[in-house]
Amino acid sequence: MEVLEASSLVLPAPLADMVSCDECDEPHIERVLFLESADAPGRPFIPCPANGRVFLELKQLRRWRCDCRAVAERLAVALETGMTPREAVAGRCWSLGSARLSNSARPASLIRGACWPDAGARFEAKLVGGSDAILFLLASEAPRWMVPGSWIPLVQTLRIVKDRVHFDFSAITSGRSAPAGAGDPYALRRRGSLWQLAYERQAEVIPHRVGLLYLAQLLQYPGRAVPALELVALARGNAFIDKVAETDVADLTSTAGYETAELLDEEALVEYQRRIAELNAKKSNVGLTANEETEIQALHDQLAQALGIRGKPRKMPGSAERARSNVWHALERAYHAIEQPLPRMAQYLRNSIDRGSTFTYRPHEPISWSIDVSGSS
């Protein structure tokens, strides 16, 4: 982001007040709180239902906003349109001029908010060139109102070389984004924050999901029962895991990981109660800051989740059961992401993957998949 900021393509924005918890296998969004201290600046943290306070660095809260006008100007120069971008829809759409890609000259536009609810009504009548236009999107996926094949996620063209930003259009043919897995009828390939999919030679691009990493591993080993813990380890390492030894498989699939434990141990429970008492005392005397009001509410919420109706600690599943649940839900989200552009692929995967304490890809007929999780373009 520093390179993009130095190139004036993004600008600093206010610090994030909601962030994703990276301590959990499946990230979830929580509100940022600050632990007040008399002798130090407030330390940011999020209240995680599974891990308690997860402390953050201030740099994790940094945010940027895209300078769309600057991006449009740089894009027009890279496309050699010879035109200063014109704002066709205020703050949302910039006409870039005529772009010649692969010997085909077509009008090009930069679109912001293509997936917003009002996008179809706002843009369809305003786009120069109509259905023949090339649409560069600040989003990573296109909504249904767009003509299939006419849109290109800007992130696919962005390159950083020696701390300088460039636009690379070499992957674009005939003014359209290159097909995912071109030449491969069945493909699952990661490209940065996107995945290129192909099923029965129909190609699409969708945003990254953790479940796609799980699918990539399962499709590599038809018939093999893969433990959920192994799939979770894969996602954390973001690389393929070689087949583990039989003794390791036994460890990963044993019932030892399915035991339960208390959501809050005794020490954490005492600390939560002490902090609530401390904040209540301050509230009675001098009142609480807005951050402290939010913190005490979060602490009460944590205790409500961790304690049963009789005040006894609730139990949480063991590591193997948590992994099984996380993988199960991650696959569901991946199927849902695939379903809109490639419904036959989503249905095939649902029917071909057994889900239990282990996960197994059992195709009715053998399919040769082209798999790549390296993330390189």
Short mmCIF file of C-alpha atoms in Angstrom, two decimals:
data_model
loop_
_atom_site.label_atom_id
_atom_site.label_comp_id
_atom_site.label_asym_id
_atom_site.label_seq_id
_atom_site.Cartn_x
_atom_site.Cartn_y
_atom_site.Cartn_z
CA MET A 1 0.00 0.00 0.00
CA GLU A 2 2.93 2.32 0.63
CA VAL A 3 3.90 2.12 -3.06
CA LEU A 4 0.33 2.92 -4.13
CA GLU A 5 0.24 5.82 -1.66
CA ALA A 6 3.56 7.15 -2.96
CA SER A 7 2.09 6.95 -6.47
CA SER A 8 -0.91 9.05 -5.30
CA LEU A 9 -3.33 6.28 -6.32
CA VAL A 10 -4.57 5.85 -2.74
CA LEU A 11 -4.92 8.35 0.10
CA PRO A 12 -4.89 7.81 3.89
CA ALA A 13 -8.33 7.32 5.47
CA PRO A 14 -9.48 7.27 9.14
CA LEU A 15 -8.35 4.28 11.20
CA ALA A 16 -10.58 1.20 11.00
CA ASP A 17 -13.12 0.76 13.79
CA MET A 18 -14.05 -2.79 12.69
CA VAL A 19 -11.41 -5.42 11.82
CA SER A 20 -11.19 -9.12 11.07
CA CYS A 21 -9.89 -11.49 13.76
CA ASP A 22 -6.86 -13.31 12.40
CA GLU A 23 -6.55 -15.58 15.44
CA CYS A 24 -9.46 -17.73 14.28
CA ASP A 25 -9.40 -20.22 11.39
CA GLU A 26 -12.35 -18.43 9.79
CA PRO A 27 -11.93 -14.63 10.24
CA HIS A 28 -14.85 -12.73 11.75
CA ILE A 29 -15.42 -8.98 12.09
CA GLU A 30 -15.32 -7.33 15.54
CA ARG A 31 -15.39 -3.73 16.77
CA VAL A 32 -12.03 -2.22 17.78
CA LEU A 33 -11.77 -1.22 21.45
CA PHE A 34 -8.95 0.51 23.32
CA LEU A 35 -7.53 -0.57 26.66
CA GLU A 36 -7.14 2.70 28.53
CA SER A 37 -4.04 3.23 30.67
CA ALA A 38 -2.94 6.20 32.75
CA ASP A 39 0.71 5.94 31.72
CA ALA A 40 0.38 4.80 28.10
CA PRO A 41 -1.78 5.51 25.04
CA GLY A 42 -4.83 3.30 24.59
CA ARG A 43 -3.90 -0.12 23.24
CA PRO A 44 -6.26 -1.39 20.50
CA PHE A 45 -7.86 -4.82 20.76
CA ILE A 46 -10.92 -6.73 19.60
CA PRO A 47 -13.08 -8.97 21.81
CA CYS A 48 -12.95 -12.42 20.18
CA PRO A 49 -15.62 -14.89 21.38
CA ALA A 50 -13.11 -17.75 21.15
CA ASN A 51 -9.84 -16.09 22.23
CA GLY A 52 -10.81 -13.18 24.48
CA ARG A 53 -8.89 -9.96 23.89
CA VAL A 54 -6.88 -10.03 20.68
CA PHE A 55 -4.49 -7.07 20.77
CA LEU A 56 -3.63 -5.18 17.59
CA GLU A 57 -0.89 -2.94 16.29
CA LEU A 58 -1.91 0.52 15.15
CA LYS A 59 -0.57 -0.28 11.68
CA GLN A 60 -3.25 -2.99 11.43
CA LEU A 61 -5.90 -0.26 11.69
CA ARG A 62 -4.54 1.84 8.85
CA ARG A 63 -6.89 2.31 5.91
CA TRP A 64 -6.72 3.98 2.53
CA ARG A 65 -9.23 5.22 0.01
CA CYS A 66 -8.78 5.06 -3.73
CA ASP A 67 -8.22 8.34 -5.57
CA CYS A 68 -10.41 7.34 -8.50
CA ARG A 69 -9.60 10.43 -10.55
CA ALA A 70 -5.85 9.72 -10.28
CA VAL A 71 -6.40 6.05 -11.16
CA ALA A 72 -8.49 7.02 -14.20
CA GLU A 73 -5.79 9.44 -15.39
CA ARG A 74 -3.00 6.85 -15.01
CA LEU A 75 -5.14 4.20 -16.70
CA ALA A 76 -5.90 6.46 -19.67
CA VAL A 77 -2.18 7.15 -20.12
CA ALA A 78 -1.36 3.43 -19.93
CA LEU A 79 -4.07 2.66 -22.51
CA GLU A 80 -2.75 5.47 -24.75
CA THR A 81 -6.24 6.86 -25.30
CA GLY A 82 -4.86 10.40 -25.72
CA MET A 83 -7.81 11.71 -23.71
CA THR A 84 -8.25 13.25 -20.27
CA PRO A 85 -10.80 11.08 -18.40
CA ARG A 86 -14.31 12.52 -18.29
CA GLU A 87 -16.56 11.95 -15.29
CA ALA A 88 -19.68 10.32 -16.77
CA VAL A 89 -21.34 9.61 -13.38
CA ALA A 90 -20.23 11.80 -10.47
CA GLY A 91 -17.75 9.90 -8.30
CA ARG A 92 -18.64 6.58 -9.91
CA CYS A 93 -17.76 6.35 -13.61
CA TRP A 94 -14.98 7.85 -15.75
CA SER A 95 -14.86 7.63 -19.54
CA LEU A 96 -11.24 6.95 -20.56
CA GLY A 97 -11.49 7.27 -24.34
CA SER A 98 -10.83 4.67 -27.04
CA ALA A 99 -8.45 1.88 -25.98
CA ARG A 100 -6.71 -0.34 -28.52
CA LEU A 101 -6.07 -3.81 -27.12
CA SER A 102 -5.03 -6.69 -29.41
CA ASN A 103 -5.74 -4.63 -32.55
CA SER A 104 -9.28 -3.84 -31.44
CA ALA A 105 -10.20 -0.24 -30.55
CA ARG A 106 -13.07 0.00 -28.06
CA PRO A 107 -14.33 2.69 -25.67
CA ALA A 108 -13.14 2.14 -22.10
CA SER A 109 -14.48 3.26 -18.72
CA LEU A 110 -13.44 2.98 -15.07
CA ILE A 111 -16.29 1.95 -12.75
CA ARG A 112 -16.57 2.43 -8.98
CA GLY A 113 -19.40 0.70 -7.11
CA ALA A 114 -20.31 -1.75 -9.87
CA CYS A 115 -21.81 -4.10 -7.27
CA TRP A 116 -23.79 -1.43 -5.39
CA PRO A 117 -27.59 -1.85 -5.52
CA ASP A 118 -28.11 1.20 -7.74
CA ALA A 119 -25.33 0.35 -10.20
CA GLY A 120 -27.41 -1.02 -13.07
CA ALA A 121 -29.76 1.96 -13.18
CA ARG A 122 -26.90 4.46 -12.75
CA PHE A 123 -24.49 3.10 -15.35
CA GLU A 124 -26.25 1.28 -18.18
CA ALA A 125 -27.49 4.44 -19.90
CA LYS A 126 -24.27 6.38 -19.23
CA LEU A 127 -21.59 4.06 -20.58
CA VAL A 128 -19.91 5.26 -23.75
CA GLY A 129 -19.96 2.44 -26.30
CA GLY A 130 -22.78 0.51 -24.64
CA SER A 131 -22.33 -3.26 -24.73
CA ASP A 132 -19.11 -2.90 -26.76
CA ALA A 133 -17.31 -0.99 -23.99
CA ILE A 134 -14.39 -2.29 -21.93
CA LEU A 135 -15.16 -1.77 -18.24
CA PHE A 136 -12.32 -1.59 -15.73
CA LEU A 137 -13.71 -2.30 -12.26
CA LEU A 138 -12.37 -1.23 -8.88
CA ALA A 139 -14.27 -4.28 -7.56
CA SER A 140 -13.03 -7.84 -8.10
CA GLU A 141 -16.29 -9.25 -9.45
CA ALA A 142 -19.00 -8.04 -11.82
CA PRO A 143 -22.74 -7.94 -11.16
CA ARG A 144 -25.36 -9.47 -13.42
CA TRP A 145 -26.22 -6.21 -15.19
CA MET A 146 -22.89 -6.24 -17.05
CA VAL A 147 -22.34 -7.95 -20.38
CA PRO A 148 -20.32 -11.15 -19.72
CA GLY A 149 -16.70 -10.82 -20.84
CA SER A 150 -16.75 -7.01 -21.08
CA TRP A 151 -15.33 -6.28 -17.63
CA ILE A 152 -11.79 -6.43 -16.23
CA PRO A 153 -10.97 -6.19 -12.49
CA LEU A 154 -8.33 -3.48 -12.23
CA VAL A 155 -6.34 -5.61 -9.79
CA GLN A 156 -5.63 -8.08 -12.63
CA THR A 157 -3.72 -5.41 -14.54
CA LEU A 158 -1.86 -3.76 -11.65
CA ARG A 159 1.86 -4.53 -11.29
CA ILE A 160 4.49 -3.14 -8.90
CA VAL A 161 8.02 -3.28 -10.29
CA LYS A 162 10.95 -1.73 -8.41
CA ASP A 163 8.58 0.29 -6.20
CA ARG A 164 6.78 1.73 -9.22
CA VAL A 165 3.18 1.07 -10.27
CA HIS A 166 2.45 -0.12 -13.81
CA PHE A 167 -0.61 -1.35 -15.68
CA ASP A 168 -0.02 -4.58 -17.61
CA PHE A 169 -2.56 -5.51 -20.30
CA SER A 170 -0.69 -8.50 -21.72
CA ALA A 171 -3.22 -10.96 -20.26
CA ILE A 172 -6.10 -9.26 -22.08
CA THR A 173 -7.09 -10.48 -25.54
CA SER A 174 -9.56 -8.78 -27.85
CA GLY A 175 -10.31 -6.24 -25.14
CA ARG A 176 -11.58 -8.92 -22.76
CA SER A 177 -10.08 -10.55 -19.69
CA ALA A 178 -8.17 -13.71 -20.47
CA PRO A 179 -10.17 -16.85 -19.82
CA ALA A 180 -9.38 -18.60 -16.55
CA GLY A 181 -7.51 -21.77 -17.23
CA ALA A 182 -7.42 -21.13 -20.98
CA GLY A 183 -6.92 -24.48 -22.70
CA ASP A 184 -7.96 -26.38 -19.57
CA PRO A 185 -11.61 -27.47 -19.37
CA TYR A 186 -11.39 -27.80 -15.57
CA ALA A 187 -9.27 -25.37 -13.55
CA LEU A 188 -8.92 -23.85 -10.10
CA ARG A 189 -6.14 -21.25 -9.99
CA ARG A 190 -5.36 -18.55 -7.49
CA ARG A 191 -4.21 -15.17 -8.84
CA GLY A 192 -3.53 -12.84 -5.92
CA SER A 193 -6.86 -11.95 -4.32
CA LEU A 194 -8.81 -13.65 -7.14
CA TRP A 195 -9.41 -17.20 -8.34
CA GLN A 196 -9.69 -18.23 -11.97
CA LEU A 197 -12.16 -21.09 -12.39
CA ALA A 198 -13.02 -23.24 -15.39
CA TYR A 199 -15.66 -25.95 -15.64
CA GLU A 200 -16.60 -27.64 -18.90
CA ARG A 201 -14.52 -24.91 -20.60
CA GLN A 202 -16.66 -22.12 -19.14
CA ALA A 203 -14.32 -19.66 -17.38
CA GLU A 204 -15.00 -17.17 -14.59
CA VAL A 205 -13.13 -15.13 -11.97
CA ILE A 206 -14.25 -14.84 -8.33
CA PRO A 207 -12.75 -13.28 -5.16
CA HIS A 208 -10.63 -15.33 -2.75
CA ARG A 209 -12.33 -17.59 -0.21
CA VAL A 210 -10.58 -19.84 2.31
CA GLY A 211 -12.81 -22.69 1.14
CA LEU A 212 -11.25 -22.51 -2.33
CA LEU A 213 -7.89 -23.47 -0.81
CA TYR A 214 -9.59 -26.48 0.78
CA LEU A 215 -11.16 -27.42 -2.56
CA ALA A 216 -7.81 -27.14 -4.33
CA GLN A 217 -6.22 -29.60 -1.89
CA LEU A 218 -9.12 -32.07 -2.05
CA LEU A 219 -9.24 -32.06 -5.86
CA GLN A 220 -5.54 -32.95 -5.93
CA TYR A 221 -6.16 -36.24 -4.11
CA PRO A 222 -9.32 -38.03 -5.34
CA GLY A 223 -10.46 -40.73 -2.91
CA ARG A 224 -8.20 -39.62 -0.08
CA ALA A 225 -9.84 -38.83 3.29
CA VAL A 226 -8.23 -35.54 4.38
CA PRO A 227 -8.57 -34.59 8.07
CA ALA A 228 -10.07 -31.18 8.76
CA LEU A 229 -7.04 -30.21 10.85
CA GLU A 230 -4.80 -30.81 7.84
CA LEU A 231 -6.96 -28.59 5.64
CA VAL A 232 -6.86 -25.82 8.26
CA ALA A 233 -3.06 -26.12 8.43
CA LEU A 234 -3.01 -25.80 4.63
CA ALA A 235 -4.97 -22.54 4.70
CA ARG A 236 -2.69 -21.06 7.33
CA GLY A 237 0.43 -21.98 5.38
CA ASN A 238 -1.12 -21.21 1.97
CA ALA A 239 0.79 -24.05 0.32
CA PHE A 240 0.08 -27.66 -0.52
CA ILE A 241 0.74 -30.20 2.21
CA ASP A 242 2.33 -33.46 1.16
CA LYS A 243 0.52 -36.59 2.19
CA VAL A 244 1.22 -37.08 5.89
CA ALA A 245 2.42 -40.31 7.45
CA GLU A 246 -0.19 -42.83 8.56
CA THR A 247 0.70 -42.18 12.22
CA ASP A 248 0.07 -38.46 11.70
CA VAL A 249 -3.28 -39.21 10.08
CA ALA A 250 -4.21 -41.29 13.11
CA ASP A 251 -3.31 -38.37 15.39
CA LEU A 252 -5.26 -35.89 13.29
CA THR A 253 -8.38 -38.03 13.13
CA SER A 254 -8.37 -39.39 16.68
CA THR A 255 -11.18 -38.48 19.06
CA ALA A 256 -8.70 -36.60 21.24
CA GLY A 257 -9.43 -33.37 19.40
CA TYR A 258 -13.15 -33.65 19.90
CA GLU A 259 -13.11 -33.12 23.66
CA THR A 260 -14.72 -30.01 25.12
CA ALA A 261 -13.17 -27.22 27.16
CA GLU A 262 -14.52 -24.21 28.98
CA LEU A 263 -14.95 -21.07 26.86
CA LEU A 264 -13.29 -19.07 29.65
CA ASP A 265 -10.84 -20.56 32.11
CA GLU A 266 -10.98 -19.55 35.76
CA GLU A 267 -8.16 -16.99 35.44
CA ALA A 268 -9.80 -15.26 32.45
CA LEU A 269 -13.19 -15.27 34.20
CA VAL A 270 -11.71 -13.57 37.27
CA GLU A 271 -9.95 -10.98 35.07
CA TYR A 272 -13.16 -10.18 33.17
CA GLN A 273 -15.12 -9.79 36.41
CA ARG A 274 -12.36 -7.63 37.93
CA ARG A 275 -12.33 -5.33 34.92
CA ILE A 276 -16.13 -5.00 34.92
CA ALA A 277 -16.07 -4.11 38.63
CA GLU A 278 -13.32 -1.55 37.95
CA LEU A 279 -15.30 0.07 35.13
CA ASN A 280 -18.52 0.07 37.17
CA ALA A 281 -16.72 1.84 40.03
CA LYS A 282 -15.35 4.47 37.66
CA LYS A 283 -18.79 4.88 36.09
CA SER A 284 -20.28 5.66 39.51
CA ASN A 285 -17.57 8.20 40.34
CA VAL A 286 -16.53 10.12 37.23
CA GLY A 287 -18.25 8.35 34.36
CA LEU A 288 -16.80 6.38 31.46
CA THR A 289 -15.33 7.39 28.14
CA ALA A 290 -17.06 6.22 24.97
CA ASN A 291 -14.41 3.52 24.52
CA GLU A 292 -14.88 2.31 28.09
CA GLU A 293 -18.66 2.17 27.63
CA THR A 294 -18.11 0.01 24.56
CA GLU A 295 -15.57 -2.14 26.42
CA ILE A 296 -17.85 -2.87 29.38
CA GLN A 297 -20.66 -3.84 27.03
CA ALA A 298 -18.29 -6.15 25.15
CA LEU A 299 -17.15 -7.73 28.44
CA HIS A 300 -20.76 -8.35 29.46
CA ASP A 301 -21.42 -9.90 26.04
CA GLN A 302 -18.36 -12.14 26.42
CA LEU A 303 -19.52 -13.35 29.84
CA ALA A 304 -23.03 -13.95 28.53
CA GLN A 305 -21.57 -16.18 25.80
CA ALA A 306 -19.17 -17.98 28.15
CA LEU A 307 -21.52 -18.61 31.10
CA GLY A 308 -24.71 -20.67 31.16
CA ILE A 309 -27.98 -19.55 32.74
CA ARG A 310 -26.76 -20.77 36.16
CA GLY A 311 -23.46 -18.96 35.87
CA LYS A 312 -21.47 -22.09 35.04
CA PRO A 313 -18.92 -21.93 32.21
CA ARG A 314 -20.17 -23.22 28.87
CA LYS A 315 -18.10 -25.80 27.04
CA MET A 316 -16.48 -25.30 23.65
CA PRO A 317 -15.49 -28.03 21.19
CA GLY A 318 -11.95 -29.34 20.91
CA SER A 319 -9.51 -28.43 18.14
CA ALA A 320 -10.56 -31.21 15.77
CA GLU A 321 -14.26 -30.39 16.09
CA ARG A 322 -13.59 -26.65 15.60
CA ALA A 323 -11.54 -27.46 12.50
CA ARG A 324 -14.30 -29.71 11.13
CA SER A 325 -16.92 -27.00 11.66
CA ASN A 326 -14.70 -24.28 10.16
CA VAL A 327 -13.90 -26.34 7.06
CA TRP A 328 -17.56 -27.35 6.60
CA HIS A 329 -18.74 -23.73 6.68
CA ALA A 330 -15.81 -22.52 4.53
CA LEU A 331 -16.74 -25.03 1.84
CA GLU A 332 -20.36 -23.85 1.98
CA ARG A 333 -19.23 -20.27 1.41
CA ALA A 334 -17.00 -21.39 -1.47
CA TYR A 335 -19.89 -23.28 -3.11
CA HIS A 336 -22.07 -20.19 -2.75
CA ALA A 337 -19.38 -17.99 -4.37
CA ILE A 338 -19.03 -20.42 -7.29
CA GLU A 339 -22.77 -20.96 -7.70
CA GLN A 340 -23.70 -17.64 -9.31
CA PRO A 341 -21.19 -17.70 -12.20
CA LEU A 342 -20.79 -21.51 -12.49
CA PRO A 343 -23.84 -23.31 -11.06
CA ARG A 344 -22.93 -26.66 -12.65
CA MET A 345 -19.47 -26.55 -11.07
CA ALA A 346 -20.92 -25.74 -7.64
CA GLN A 347 -23.41 -28.60 -7.90
CA TYR A 348 -20.71 -31.01 -9.07
CA LEU A 349 -18.48 -30.15 -6.10
CA ARG A 350 -21.35 -30.47 -3.60
CA ASN A 351 -22.16 -33.93 -4.98
CA SER A 352 -18.53 -35.09 -5.14
CA ILE A 353 -17.12 -34.11 -1.74
CA ASP A 354 -18.00 -36.10 1.38
CA ARG A 355 -17.99 -34.03 4.55
CA GLY A 356 -17.55 -35.45 8.05
CA SER A 357 -14.63 -35.72 10.47
CA THR A 358 -12.60 -36.10 7.26
CA PHE A 359 -13.28 -34.67 3.79
CA THR A 360 -13.01 -36.75 0.63
CA TYR A 361 -13.30 -35.91 -3.06
CA ARG A 362 -15.11 -38.86 -4.68
CA PRO A 363 -15.84 -38.04 -8.35
CA HIS A 364 -18.31 -40.29 -10.15
CA GLU A 365 -16.16 -39.91 -13.26
CA PRO A 366 -12.43 -38.96 -13.27
CA ILE A 367 -11.72 -35.30 -14.10
CA SER A 368 -8.26 -33.87 -14.74
CA TRP A 369 -8.07 -30.56 -12.85
CA SER A 370 -5.51 -27.82 -13.44
CA ILE A 371 -4.72 -26.62 -9.90
CA ASP A 372 -2.49 -23.71 -8.85
CA VAL A 373 -2.53 -22.04 -5.42
CA SER A 374 0.76 -20.14 -5.77
CA GLY A 375 -1.11 -16.87 -6.27
CA SER A 376 1.24 -15.70 -9.03
CA SER A 377 -0.13 -14.09 -12.17
#
